[in-house]
Coordinates of C-alpha atoms in Angstrom, one line a residue:
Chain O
X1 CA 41.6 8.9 -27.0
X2 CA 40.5 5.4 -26.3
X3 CA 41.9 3.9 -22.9
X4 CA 41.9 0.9 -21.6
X5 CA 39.3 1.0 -18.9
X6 CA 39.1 -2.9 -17.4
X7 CA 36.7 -2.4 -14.5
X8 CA 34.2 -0.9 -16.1
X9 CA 30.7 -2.5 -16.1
X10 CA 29.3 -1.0 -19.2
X11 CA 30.6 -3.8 -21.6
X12 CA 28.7 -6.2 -19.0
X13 CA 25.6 -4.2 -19.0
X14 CA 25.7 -4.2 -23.1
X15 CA 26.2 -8.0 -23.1
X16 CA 23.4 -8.3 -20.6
X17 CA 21.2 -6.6 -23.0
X18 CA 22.5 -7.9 -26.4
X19 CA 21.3 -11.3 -24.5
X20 CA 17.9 -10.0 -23.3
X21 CA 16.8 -8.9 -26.6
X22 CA 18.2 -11.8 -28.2
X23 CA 16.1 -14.1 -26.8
X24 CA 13.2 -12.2 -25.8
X25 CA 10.2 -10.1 -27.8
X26 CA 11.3 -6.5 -27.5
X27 CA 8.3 -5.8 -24.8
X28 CA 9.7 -9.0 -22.4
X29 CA 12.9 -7.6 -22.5
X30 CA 12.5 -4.0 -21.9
X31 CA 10.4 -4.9 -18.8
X32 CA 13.1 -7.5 -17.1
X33 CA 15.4 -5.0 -17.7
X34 CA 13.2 -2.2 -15.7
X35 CA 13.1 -4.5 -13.4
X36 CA 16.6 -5.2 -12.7
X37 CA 17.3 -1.4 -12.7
X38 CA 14.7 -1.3 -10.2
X39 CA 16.3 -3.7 -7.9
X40 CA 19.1 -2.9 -8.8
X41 CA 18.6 0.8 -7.5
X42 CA 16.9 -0.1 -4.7
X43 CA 19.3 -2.2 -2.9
X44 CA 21.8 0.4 -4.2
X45 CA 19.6 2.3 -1.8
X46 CA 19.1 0.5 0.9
X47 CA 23.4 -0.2 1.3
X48 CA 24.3 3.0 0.4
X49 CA 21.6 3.9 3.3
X50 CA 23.8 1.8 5.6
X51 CA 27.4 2.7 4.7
X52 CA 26.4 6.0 5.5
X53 CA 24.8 5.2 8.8
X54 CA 28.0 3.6 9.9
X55 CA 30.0 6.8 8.3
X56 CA 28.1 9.0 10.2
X57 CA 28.4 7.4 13.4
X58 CA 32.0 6.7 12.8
X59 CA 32.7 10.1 11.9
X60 CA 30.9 12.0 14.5
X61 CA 32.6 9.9 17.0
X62 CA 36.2 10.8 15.8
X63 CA 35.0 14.7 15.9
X64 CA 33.9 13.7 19.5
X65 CA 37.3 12.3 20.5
X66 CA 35.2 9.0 20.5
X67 CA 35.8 5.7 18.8
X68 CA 32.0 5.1 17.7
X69 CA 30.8 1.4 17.3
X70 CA 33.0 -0.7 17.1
X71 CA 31.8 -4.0 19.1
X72 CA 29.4 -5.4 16.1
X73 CA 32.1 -7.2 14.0
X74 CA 35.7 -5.6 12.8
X75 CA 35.3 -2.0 13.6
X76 CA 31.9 -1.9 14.2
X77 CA 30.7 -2.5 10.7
X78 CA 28.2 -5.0 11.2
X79 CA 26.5 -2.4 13.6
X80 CA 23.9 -0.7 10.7
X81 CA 22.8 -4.0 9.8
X82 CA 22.3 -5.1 13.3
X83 CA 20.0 -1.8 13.5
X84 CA 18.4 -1.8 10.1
X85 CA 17.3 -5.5 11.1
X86 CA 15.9 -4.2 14.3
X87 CA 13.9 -1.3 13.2
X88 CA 12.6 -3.9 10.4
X89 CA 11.1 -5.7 13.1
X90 CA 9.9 -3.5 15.8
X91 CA 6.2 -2.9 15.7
X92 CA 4.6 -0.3 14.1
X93 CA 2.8 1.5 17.0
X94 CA -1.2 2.3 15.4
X95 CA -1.8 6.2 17.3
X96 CA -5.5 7.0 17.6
X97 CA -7.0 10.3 16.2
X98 CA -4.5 10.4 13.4
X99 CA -5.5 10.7 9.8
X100 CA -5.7 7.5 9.0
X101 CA -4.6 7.2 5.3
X102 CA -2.6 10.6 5.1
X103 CA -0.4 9.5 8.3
X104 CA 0.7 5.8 6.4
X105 CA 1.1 7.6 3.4
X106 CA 3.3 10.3 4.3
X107 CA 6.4 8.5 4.6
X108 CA 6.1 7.3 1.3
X109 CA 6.3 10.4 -0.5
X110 CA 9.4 11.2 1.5
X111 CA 10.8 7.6 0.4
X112 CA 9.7 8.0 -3.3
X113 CA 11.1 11.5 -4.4
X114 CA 14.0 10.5 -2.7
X115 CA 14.7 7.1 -4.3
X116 CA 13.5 9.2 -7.8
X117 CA 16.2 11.6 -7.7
X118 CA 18.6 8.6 -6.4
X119 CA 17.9 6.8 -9.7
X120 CA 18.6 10.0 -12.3
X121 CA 21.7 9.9 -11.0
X122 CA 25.0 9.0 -12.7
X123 CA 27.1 6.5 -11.0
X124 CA 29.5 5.7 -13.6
X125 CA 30.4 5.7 -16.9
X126 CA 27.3 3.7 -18.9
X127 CA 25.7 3.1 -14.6
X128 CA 22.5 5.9 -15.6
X129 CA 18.8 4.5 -14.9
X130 CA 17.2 7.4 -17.3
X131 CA 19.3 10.3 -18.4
X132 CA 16.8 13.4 -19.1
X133 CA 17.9 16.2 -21.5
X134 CA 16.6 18.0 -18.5
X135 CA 18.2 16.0 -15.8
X136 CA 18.6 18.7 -13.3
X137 CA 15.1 19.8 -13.4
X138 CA 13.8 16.7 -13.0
X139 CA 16.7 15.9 -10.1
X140 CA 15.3 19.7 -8.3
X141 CA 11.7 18.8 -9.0
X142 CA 11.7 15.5 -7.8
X143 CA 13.3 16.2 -4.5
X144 CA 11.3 18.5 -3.9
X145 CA 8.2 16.1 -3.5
X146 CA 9.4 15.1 -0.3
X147 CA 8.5 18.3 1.1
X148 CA 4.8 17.0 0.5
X149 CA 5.5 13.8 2.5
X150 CA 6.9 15.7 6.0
X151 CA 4.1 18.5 5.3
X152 CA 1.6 15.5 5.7
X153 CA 3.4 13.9 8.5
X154 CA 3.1 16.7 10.4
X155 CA -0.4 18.2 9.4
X156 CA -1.8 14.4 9.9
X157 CA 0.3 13.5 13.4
X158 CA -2.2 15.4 15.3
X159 CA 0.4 16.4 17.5
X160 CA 1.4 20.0 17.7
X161 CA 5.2 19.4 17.9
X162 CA 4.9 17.5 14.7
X163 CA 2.8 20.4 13.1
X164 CA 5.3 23.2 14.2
X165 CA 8.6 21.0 12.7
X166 CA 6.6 20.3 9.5
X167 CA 5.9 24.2 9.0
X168 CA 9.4 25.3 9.6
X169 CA 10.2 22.4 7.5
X170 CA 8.2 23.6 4.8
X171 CA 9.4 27.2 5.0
X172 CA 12.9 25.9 5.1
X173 CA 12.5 23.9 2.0
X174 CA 10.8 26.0 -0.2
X175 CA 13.5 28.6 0.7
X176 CA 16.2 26.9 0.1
X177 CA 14.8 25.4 -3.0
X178 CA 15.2 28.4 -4.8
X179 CA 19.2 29.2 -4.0
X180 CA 20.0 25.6 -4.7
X181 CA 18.0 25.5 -8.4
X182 CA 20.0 29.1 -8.8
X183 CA 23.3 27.5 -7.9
X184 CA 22.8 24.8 -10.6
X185 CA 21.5 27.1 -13.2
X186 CA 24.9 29.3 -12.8
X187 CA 26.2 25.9 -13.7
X188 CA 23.5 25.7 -16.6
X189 CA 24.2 28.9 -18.1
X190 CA 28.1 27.5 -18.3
X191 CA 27.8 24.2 -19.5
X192 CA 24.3 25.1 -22.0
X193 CA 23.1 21.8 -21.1
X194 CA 20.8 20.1 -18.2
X195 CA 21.2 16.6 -19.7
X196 CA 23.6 15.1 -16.8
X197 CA 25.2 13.0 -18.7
X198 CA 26.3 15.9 -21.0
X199 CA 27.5 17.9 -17.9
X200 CA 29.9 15.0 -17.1
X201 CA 31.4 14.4 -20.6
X202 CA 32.0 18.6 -20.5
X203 CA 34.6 18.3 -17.5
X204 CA 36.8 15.8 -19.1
X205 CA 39.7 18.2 -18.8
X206 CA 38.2 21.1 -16.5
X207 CA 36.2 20.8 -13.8
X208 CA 32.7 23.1 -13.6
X209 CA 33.9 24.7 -10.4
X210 CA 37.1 25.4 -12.0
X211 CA 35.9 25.8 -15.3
X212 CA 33.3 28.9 -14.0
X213 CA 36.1 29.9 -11.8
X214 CA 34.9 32.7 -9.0
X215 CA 31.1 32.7 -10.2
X216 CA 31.2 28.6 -9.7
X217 CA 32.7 28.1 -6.4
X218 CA 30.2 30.4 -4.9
X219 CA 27.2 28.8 -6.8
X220 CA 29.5 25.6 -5.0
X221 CA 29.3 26.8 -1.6
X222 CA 26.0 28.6 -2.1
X223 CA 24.3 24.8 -3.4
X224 CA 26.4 22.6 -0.4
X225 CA 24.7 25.5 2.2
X226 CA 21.2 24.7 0.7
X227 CA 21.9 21.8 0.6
X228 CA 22.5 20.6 3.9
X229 CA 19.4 22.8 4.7
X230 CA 17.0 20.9 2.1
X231 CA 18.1 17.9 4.2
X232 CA 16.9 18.8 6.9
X233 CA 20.4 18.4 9.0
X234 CA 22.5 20.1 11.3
X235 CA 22.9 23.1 11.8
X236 CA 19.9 23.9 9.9
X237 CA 17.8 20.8 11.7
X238 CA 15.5 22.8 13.4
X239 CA 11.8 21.1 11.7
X240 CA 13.1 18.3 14.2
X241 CA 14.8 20.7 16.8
X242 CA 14.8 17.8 19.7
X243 CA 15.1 20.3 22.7
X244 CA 12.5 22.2 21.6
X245 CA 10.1 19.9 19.4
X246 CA 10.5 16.1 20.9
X247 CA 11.5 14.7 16.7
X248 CA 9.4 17.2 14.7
X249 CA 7.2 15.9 12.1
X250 CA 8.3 12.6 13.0
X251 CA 7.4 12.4 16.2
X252 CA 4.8 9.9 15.9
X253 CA 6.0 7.6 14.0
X254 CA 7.4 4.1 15.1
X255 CA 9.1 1.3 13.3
X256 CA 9.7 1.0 9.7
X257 CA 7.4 4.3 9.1
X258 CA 10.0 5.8 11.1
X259 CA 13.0 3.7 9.3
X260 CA 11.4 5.4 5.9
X261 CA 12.5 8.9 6.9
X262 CA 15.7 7.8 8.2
X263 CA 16.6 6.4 5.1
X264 CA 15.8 9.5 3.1
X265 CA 17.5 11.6 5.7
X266 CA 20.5 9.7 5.0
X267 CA 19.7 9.2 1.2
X268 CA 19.2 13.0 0.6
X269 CA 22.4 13.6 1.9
X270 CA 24.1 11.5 -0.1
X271 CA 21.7 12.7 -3.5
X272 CA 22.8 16.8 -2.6
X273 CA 26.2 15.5 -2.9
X274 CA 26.1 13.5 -5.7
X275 CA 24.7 16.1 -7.5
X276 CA 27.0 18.7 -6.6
X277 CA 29.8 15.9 -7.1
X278 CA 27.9 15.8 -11.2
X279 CA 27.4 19.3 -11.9
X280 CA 30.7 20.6 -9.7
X281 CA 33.5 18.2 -9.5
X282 CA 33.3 16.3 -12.6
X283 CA 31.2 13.8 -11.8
X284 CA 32.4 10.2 -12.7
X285 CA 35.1 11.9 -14.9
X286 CA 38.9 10.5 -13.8
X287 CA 41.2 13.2 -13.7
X288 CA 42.5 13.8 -17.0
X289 CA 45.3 15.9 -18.2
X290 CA 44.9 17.0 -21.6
X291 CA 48.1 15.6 -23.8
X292 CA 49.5 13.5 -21.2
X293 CA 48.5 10.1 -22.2
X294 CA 49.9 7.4 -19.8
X295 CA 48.5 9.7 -16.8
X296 CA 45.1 9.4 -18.5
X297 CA 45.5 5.8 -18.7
X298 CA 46.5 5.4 -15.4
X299 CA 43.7 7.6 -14.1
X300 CA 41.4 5.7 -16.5
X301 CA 42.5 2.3 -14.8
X302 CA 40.5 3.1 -12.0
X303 CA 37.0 2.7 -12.4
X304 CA 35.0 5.7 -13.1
X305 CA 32.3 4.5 -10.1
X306 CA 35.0 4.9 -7.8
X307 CA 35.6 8.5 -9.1
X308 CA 31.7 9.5 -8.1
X309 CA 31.9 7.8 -5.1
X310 CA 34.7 9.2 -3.6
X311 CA 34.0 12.8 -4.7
X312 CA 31.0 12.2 -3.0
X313 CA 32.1 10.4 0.2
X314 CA 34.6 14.0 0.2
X315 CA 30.9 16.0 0.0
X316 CA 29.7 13.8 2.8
X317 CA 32.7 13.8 4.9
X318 CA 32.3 17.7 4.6
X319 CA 28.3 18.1 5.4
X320 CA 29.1 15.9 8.6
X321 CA 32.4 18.3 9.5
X322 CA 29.7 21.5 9.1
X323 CA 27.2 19.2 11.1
X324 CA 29.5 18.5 14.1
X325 CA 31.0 22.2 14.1
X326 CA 28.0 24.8 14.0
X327 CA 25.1 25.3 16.6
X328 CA 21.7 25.2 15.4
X329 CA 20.3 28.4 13.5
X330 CA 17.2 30.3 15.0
X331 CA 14.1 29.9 12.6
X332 CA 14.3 33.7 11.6
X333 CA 18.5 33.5 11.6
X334 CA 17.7 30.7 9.3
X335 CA 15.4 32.6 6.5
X336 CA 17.3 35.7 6.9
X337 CA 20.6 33.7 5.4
X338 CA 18.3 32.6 2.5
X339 CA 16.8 35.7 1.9
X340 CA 19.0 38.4 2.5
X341 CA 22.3 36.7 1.9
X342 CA 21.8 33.7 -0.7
X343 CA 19.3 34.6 -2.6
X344 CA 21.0 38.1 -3.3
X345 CA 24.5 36.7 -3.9
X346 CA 22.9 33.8 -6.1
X347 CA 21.3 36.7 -8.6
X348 CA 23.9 38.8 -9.0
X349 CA 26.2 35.4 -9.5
X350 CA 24.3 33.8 -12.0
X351 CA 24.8 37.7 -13.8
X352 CA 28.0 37.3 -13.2
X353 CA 28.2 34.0 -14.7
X354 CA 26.2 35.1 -18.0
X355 CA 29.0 38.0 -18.3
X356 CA 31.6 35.6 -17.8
X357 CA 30.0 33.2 -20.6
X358 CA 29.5 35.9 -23.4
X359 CA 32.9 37.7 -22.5
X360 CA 34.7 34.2 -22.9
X361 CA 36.4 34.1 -19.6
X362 CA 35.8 30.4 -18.6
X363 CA 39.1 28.5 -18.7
X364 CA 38.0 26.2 -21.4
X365 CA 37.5 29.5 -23.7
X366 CA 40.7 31.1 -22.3
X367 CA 43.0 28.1 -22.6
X368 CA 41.7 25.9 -25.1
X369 CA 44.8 24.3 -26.0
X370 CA 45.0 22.9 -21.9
X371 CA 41.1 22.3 -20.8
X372 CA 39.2 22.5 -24.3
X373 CA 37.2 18.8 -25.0
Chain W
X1 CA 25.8 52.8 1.5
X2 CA 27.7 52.7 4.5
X3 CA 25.2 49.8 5.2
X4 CA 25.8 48.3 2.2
X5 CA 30.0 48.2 2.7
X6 CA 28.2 46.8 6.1
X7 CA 26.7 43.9 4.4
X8 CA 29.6 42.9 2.4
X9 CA 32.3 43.1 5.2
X10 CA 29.4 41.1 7.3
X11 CA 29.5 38.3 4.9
X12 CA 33.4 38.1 4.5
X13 CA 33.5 38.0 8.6
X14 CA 31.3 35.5 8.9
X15 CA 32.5 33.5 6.4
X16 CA 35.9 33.7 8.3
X17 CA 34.9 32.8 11.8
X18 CA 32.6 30.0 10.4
X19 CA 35.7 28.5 8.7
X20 CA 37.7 28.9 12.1
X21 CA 35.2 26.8 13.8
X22 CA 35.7 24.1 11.0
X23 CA 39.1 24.7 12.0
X24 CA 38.4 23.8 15.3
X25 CA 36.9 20.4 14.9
X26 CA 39.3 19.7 12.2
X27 CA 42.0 19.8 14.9
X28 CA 39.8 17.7 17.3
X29 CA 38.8 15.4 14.3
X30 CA 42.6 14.0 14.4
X31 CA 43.1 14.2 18.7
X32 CA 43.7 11.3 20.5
X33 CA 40.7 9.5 21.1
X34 CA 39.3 9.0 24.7
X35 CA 37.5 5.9 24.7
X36 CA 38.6 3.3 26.9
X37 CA 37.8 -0.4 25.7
X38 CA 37.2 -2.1 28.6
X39 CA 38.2 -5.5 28.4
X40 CA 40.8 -5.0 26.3
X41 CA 42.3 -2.9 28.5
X42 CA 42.4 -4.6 31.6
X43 CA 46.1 -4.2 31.7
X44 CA 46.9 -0.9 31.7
X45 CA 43.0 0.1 33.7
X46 CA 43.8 2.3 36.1
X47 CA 41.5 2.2 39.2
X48 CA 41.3 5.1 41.6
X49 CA 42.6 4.0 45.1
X50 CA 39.9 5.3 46.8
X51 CA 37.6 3.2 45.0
X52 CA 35.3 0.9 47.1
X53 CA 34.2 -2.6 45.2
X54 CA 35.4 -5.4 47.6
X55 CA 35.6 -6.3 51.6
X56 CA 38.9 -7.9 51.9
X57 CA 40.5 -9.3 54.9
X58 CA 44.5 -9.0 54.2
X59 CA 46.0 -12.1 55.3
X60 CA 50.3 -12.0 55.6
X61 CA 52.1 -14.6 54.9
X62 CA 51.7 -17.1 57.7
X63 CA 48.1 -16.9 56.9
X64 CA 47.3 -14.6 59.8
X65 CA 45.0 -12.0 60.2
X66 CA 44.2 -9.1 62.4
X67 CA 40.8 -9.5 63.0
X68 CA 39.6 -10.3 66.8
X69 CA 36.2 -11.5 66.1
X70 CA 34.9 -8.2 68.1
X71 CA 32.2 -7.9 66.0
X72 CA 32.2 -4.0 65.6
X73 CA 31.6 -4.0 62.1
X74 CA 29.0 -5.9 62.1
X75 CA 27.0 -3.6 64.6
X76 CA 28.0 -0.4 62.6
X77 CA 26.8 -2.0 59.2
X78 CA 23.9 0.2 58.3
X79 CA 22.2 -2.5 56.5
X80 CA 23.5 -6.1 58.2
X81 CA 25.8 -6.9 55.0
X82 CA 28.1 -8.2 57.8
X83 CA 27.9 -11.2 60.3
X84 CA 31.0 -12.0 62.6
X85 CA 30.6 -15.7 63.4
X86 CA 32.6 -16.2 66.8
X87 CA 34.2 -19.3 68.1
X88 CA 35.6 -19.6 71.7
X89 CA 38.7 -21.6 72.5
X90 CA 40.8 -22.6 75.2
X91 CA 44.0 -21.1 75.4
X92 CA 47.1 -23.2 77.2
X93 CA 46.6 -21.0 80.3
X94 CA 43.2 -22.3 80.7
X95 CA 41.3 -19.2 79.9
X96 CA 38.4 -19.0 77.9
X97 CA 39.2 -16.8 74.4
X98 CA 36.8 -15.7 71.6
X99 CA 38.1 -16.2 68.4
X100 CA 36.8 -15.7 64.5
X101 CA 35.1 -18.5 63.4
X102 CA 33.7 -16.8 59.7
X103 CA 33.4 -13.3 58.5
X104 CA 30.5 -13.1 56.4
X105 CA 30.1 -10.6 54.0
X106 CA 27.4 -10.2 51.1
X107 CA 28.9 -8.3 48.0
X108 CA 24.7 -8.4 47.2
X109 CA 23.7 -6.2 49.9
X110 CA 27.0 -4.0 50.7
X111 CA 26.5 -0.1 50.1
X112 CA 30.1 0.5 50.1
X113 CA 29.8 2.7 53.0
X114 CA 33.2 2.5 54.4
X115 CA 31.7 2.6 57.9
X116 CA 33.2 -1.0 59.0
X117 CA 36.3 -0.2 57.6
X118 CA 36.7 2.9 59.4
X119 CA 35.6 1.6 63.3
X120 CA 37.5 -1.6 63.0
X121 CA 39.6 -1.4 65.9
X122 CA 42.5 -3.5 64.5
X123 CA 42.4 -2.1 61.0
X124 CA 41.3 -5.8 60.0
X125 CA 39.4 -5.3 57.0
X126 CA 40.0 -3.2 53.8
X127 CA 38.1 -2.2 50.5
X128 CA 40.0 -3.3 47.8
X129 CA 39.4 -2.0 44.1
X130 CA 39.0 -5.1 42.0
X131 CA 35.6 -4.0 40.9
X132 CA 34.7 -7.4 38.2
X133 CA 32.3 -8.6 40.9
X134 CA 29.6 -9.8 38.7
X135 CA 28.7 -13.5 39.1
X136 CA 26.3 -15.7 38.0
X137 CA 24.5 -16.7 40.7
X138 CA 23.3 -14.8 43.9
X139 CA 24.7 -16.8 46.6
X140 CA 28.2 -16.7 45.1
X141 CA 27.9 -12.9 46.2
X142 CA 28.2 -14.0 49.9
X143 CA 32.2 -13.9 50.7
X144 CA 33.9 -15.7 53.5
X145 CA 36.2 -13.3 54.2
X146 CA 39.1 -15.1 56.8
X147 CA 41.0 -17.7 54.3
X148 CA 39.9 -21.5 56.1
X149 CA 42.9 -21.8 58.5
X150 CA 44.0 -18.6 59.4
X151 CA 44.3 -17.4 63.0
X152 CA 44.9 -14.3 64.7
X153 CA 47.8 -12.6 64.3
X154 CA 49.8 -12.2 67.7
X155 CA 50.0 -8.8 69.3
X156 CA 53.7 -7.4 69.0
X157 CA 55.6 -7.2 72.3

């Protein structure tokens, strides 16, 4: 059971350590090593941030029968950093009648639960900042703080248009919220575990959404649907509906303040589908057949960070196809889906799910000789 | 319960035609692309014919052109973009003939009205469609438009 896995970073890590608390008092080197995994998340962050703003524009260009930038070095990539460095240097434009401390503030609560719920997240085998017992509580209960942040934005902007998009940003949240935490705990029920790390090593041979079979690729669609809508993006982007509400709750802001809930815009999209990339698809987990060893091996040769990140560019790649095909929902089209149709379908799923659990049905009960760990 | 079937079929249809417009843009995800890169592409650009960018005077080949200094255009431009500079010679049967000394033409100032080209008695001038004009400096926009040389071309007998 022990492959060969050359490009994996965790031996690295462990050496890096081993050295650390060699040569330091246990305190010292507990507290560089925060610190590292603090930068090391944060510019984690901040390129991630920037692959996906070229991906975007890339991607919604091809959909548009356009090329997309591709002046700013060799196919364009160069073109995020040329506007990351100029939105780090425009000015930050001070509006009058705001609320003073609540308007700087706001963005970063948006930043923070987002970079929080970035850093539970696991990247690779041994390439986990903390890994909870209760992972996907703290994942749902941390992005949720950034509801706080836009709330704020908008109550503090002084601007009606801002106030409207942060209230039919809140309601869209807090709906959502709900059908997204019930598409994870179908998942829960399954795997009995809410330790991420745990839900990874579980799909070894079978993946969740094939492992819960019918009751997991609804929880599937019904968590990528809230997703996208807990981000705040096409088609359910109407708390910053442009013809109607100028930006929504950020309307106001300029600069950097403004670059903050860009970022998140782009990072939350990227943490929904990570997620569903750990609790669906396996997350680092290679493809593994069970029995056939030099598959495994081969499979194993490739890094498992290159697993989770191309599982998840697949999630991305699909949230900007739904993005670029649907029309924007009406505010009371858009709470009747979470209300009448998710929220209904996620209940009776999640009983479905239980049935399917105590009657034994999962794959990894039926077939335990082919997907059994 | 007939609204509850309704419910359940409403979901599977919607579901359906949402996945046909994924369909949709996956098609037009993998069409052709229409962007033209300009400079790139300066070789296969194609330029309508009835674009308008540049006065021209066609010369032939014995550096001759057709214009008779009458000066036409210059009173039909809307906005004085053109000045016919005259000469007058002697011909070998003593008389006294008016001849084109410089056309003048600024690119700067043009509207692109087509109004020389269409009263110029002797079809003399032309809009071409080599539309790069940009320059550098302002005064390179003012084109002499008869080559240095060239003389009027003889009527045919």
């Amino acid at each position: 059971m022990n492959y060969k896995q050359p490009l994996e970073l965790n031996g690295l890590l462990l050496q890096l350590d081993l050295f650390l608390r060699g040569n330091l008092p246990p305190f010292w080197a507990s507290l560089i090593e925060g610190l590292l995994i603090l930068i090391a998340v944060l510019a984690a962050y901040a390129v991630i941030a920037l692959i996906l703003i070229y991906a975007e524009r890339k991607v919604t260009a091809f959909f548009q029968a356009r090329l997309g930038p591709n002046r700013v070095g060799k196919y364009g990539f160069i073109q995020s950093i040329a506007d990351m460095i100029k939105i780090l240097i425009k000015e930050i434009i001070h509006i009058n009648r705001v609320d003073r401390f609540l308007f700087y503030a706001a963005p970063f609560f948006v930043i923070c639960a987002s970079v929080m719920a970035f850093g539970a997240i696991p990247f690779g085998q041994g390439l986990q900042a903390v890994d909870f017992n209760i992972g996907i509580v703290y994942v749902l209960a941390v992005s949720s703080l950034g509801i706080i942040g836009v709330l704020l934005a908008g109550w503090s902007s002084n601007n009606k248009y801002s106030m409207i998009g942060a209230m039919r940003s809140g309601a869209q949240f807090i709906s959502y919220e709900l059908s997204a935490a019930f598409a994870l705990m179908t998942i829960v029920v399954m795997t009995g575990t809410m330790q991420l790390s745990e839900i990874v090593e579980n799909q070894r041979y079978a993946w969740n959404i094939f492992n819960g079979h019918i009751p997991a690729i609804v929880a599937f669609v019904i968590y990528l649907i809230s997703g996208h809508a807990e981000t705040n993006r096409a088609p359910f982007d109407l708390p910053e509906a442009e013809g109607e509400l100028t930006a929504g709750y950020h309307t106001e802001y300029s600069g950097m303040q403004f670059g903050f809930y860009y970022l998140a815009e782009y990072l939350n999209m990227f943490i929904i589908a990570a997620i569903a990339t750990t609790v669906f698809l396996g997350g680092w987990m290679p493809i593994q057949i069970k029995g056939m060893d030099a598959f495994n091996q081969i499979m194993w040769y490739i890094p498992s960070y290159v697993w989770f990140i191309g599982k998840t560019a697949v999630l991305v790649f699909i949230s900007l196809w739904v993005r670029w095909s649907f029309p924007r929902l009406r505010i009371d089209l858009l709470l009747n889906l979470e209300w009448k149709y998710l929220l209904p379908i996620n209940l009776v799923n999640i009983l479905i799910m239980v049935l399917i659990v105590l009657a034994g049905w999962t794959l990894t009960d039926l077939f335990p000789i082919l997907f059994g760990n | 319960m007939q609204s509850f079937s309704k419910y359940i079929s409403g979901i599977f249809t919607s579901l359906r035609s949402l996945l046909k417009g994924m369909g949709v843009t996956w098609k037009e995800f993998w069409t052709k692309k229409v962007t033209m890169e300009y400079p790139e592409n300066r070789e296969t650009l194609v330029i309508s014919d009835r674009w308008r960018s540049e006065l021209i005077m066609p010369h032939d080949e014995n550096n001759e052109h057709a214009c008779t200094a009458c000066g036409i255009c210059m009173m039909n431009c809307p906005n004085g973009t053109i000045k016919v500079i005259s000469a007058s010679i002697e011909t070998e049967e003593g008389k006294k003939k008016k001849i084109l000394d410089k056309h003048i033409w600024d690119y700067g100032s043009c509207t692109y009205c087509n109004l020389c080209v269409i009263t110029c008695p002797s079809n003399a001038i032309i809009f071409n469609n080599d539309f790069e004009g940009a320059v550098f400096d302002r005064n390179k926009l003012v084109h002499q438009l008869n080559k240095p040389g060239s003389k009027l071309r003889d009527k045919k007998k």
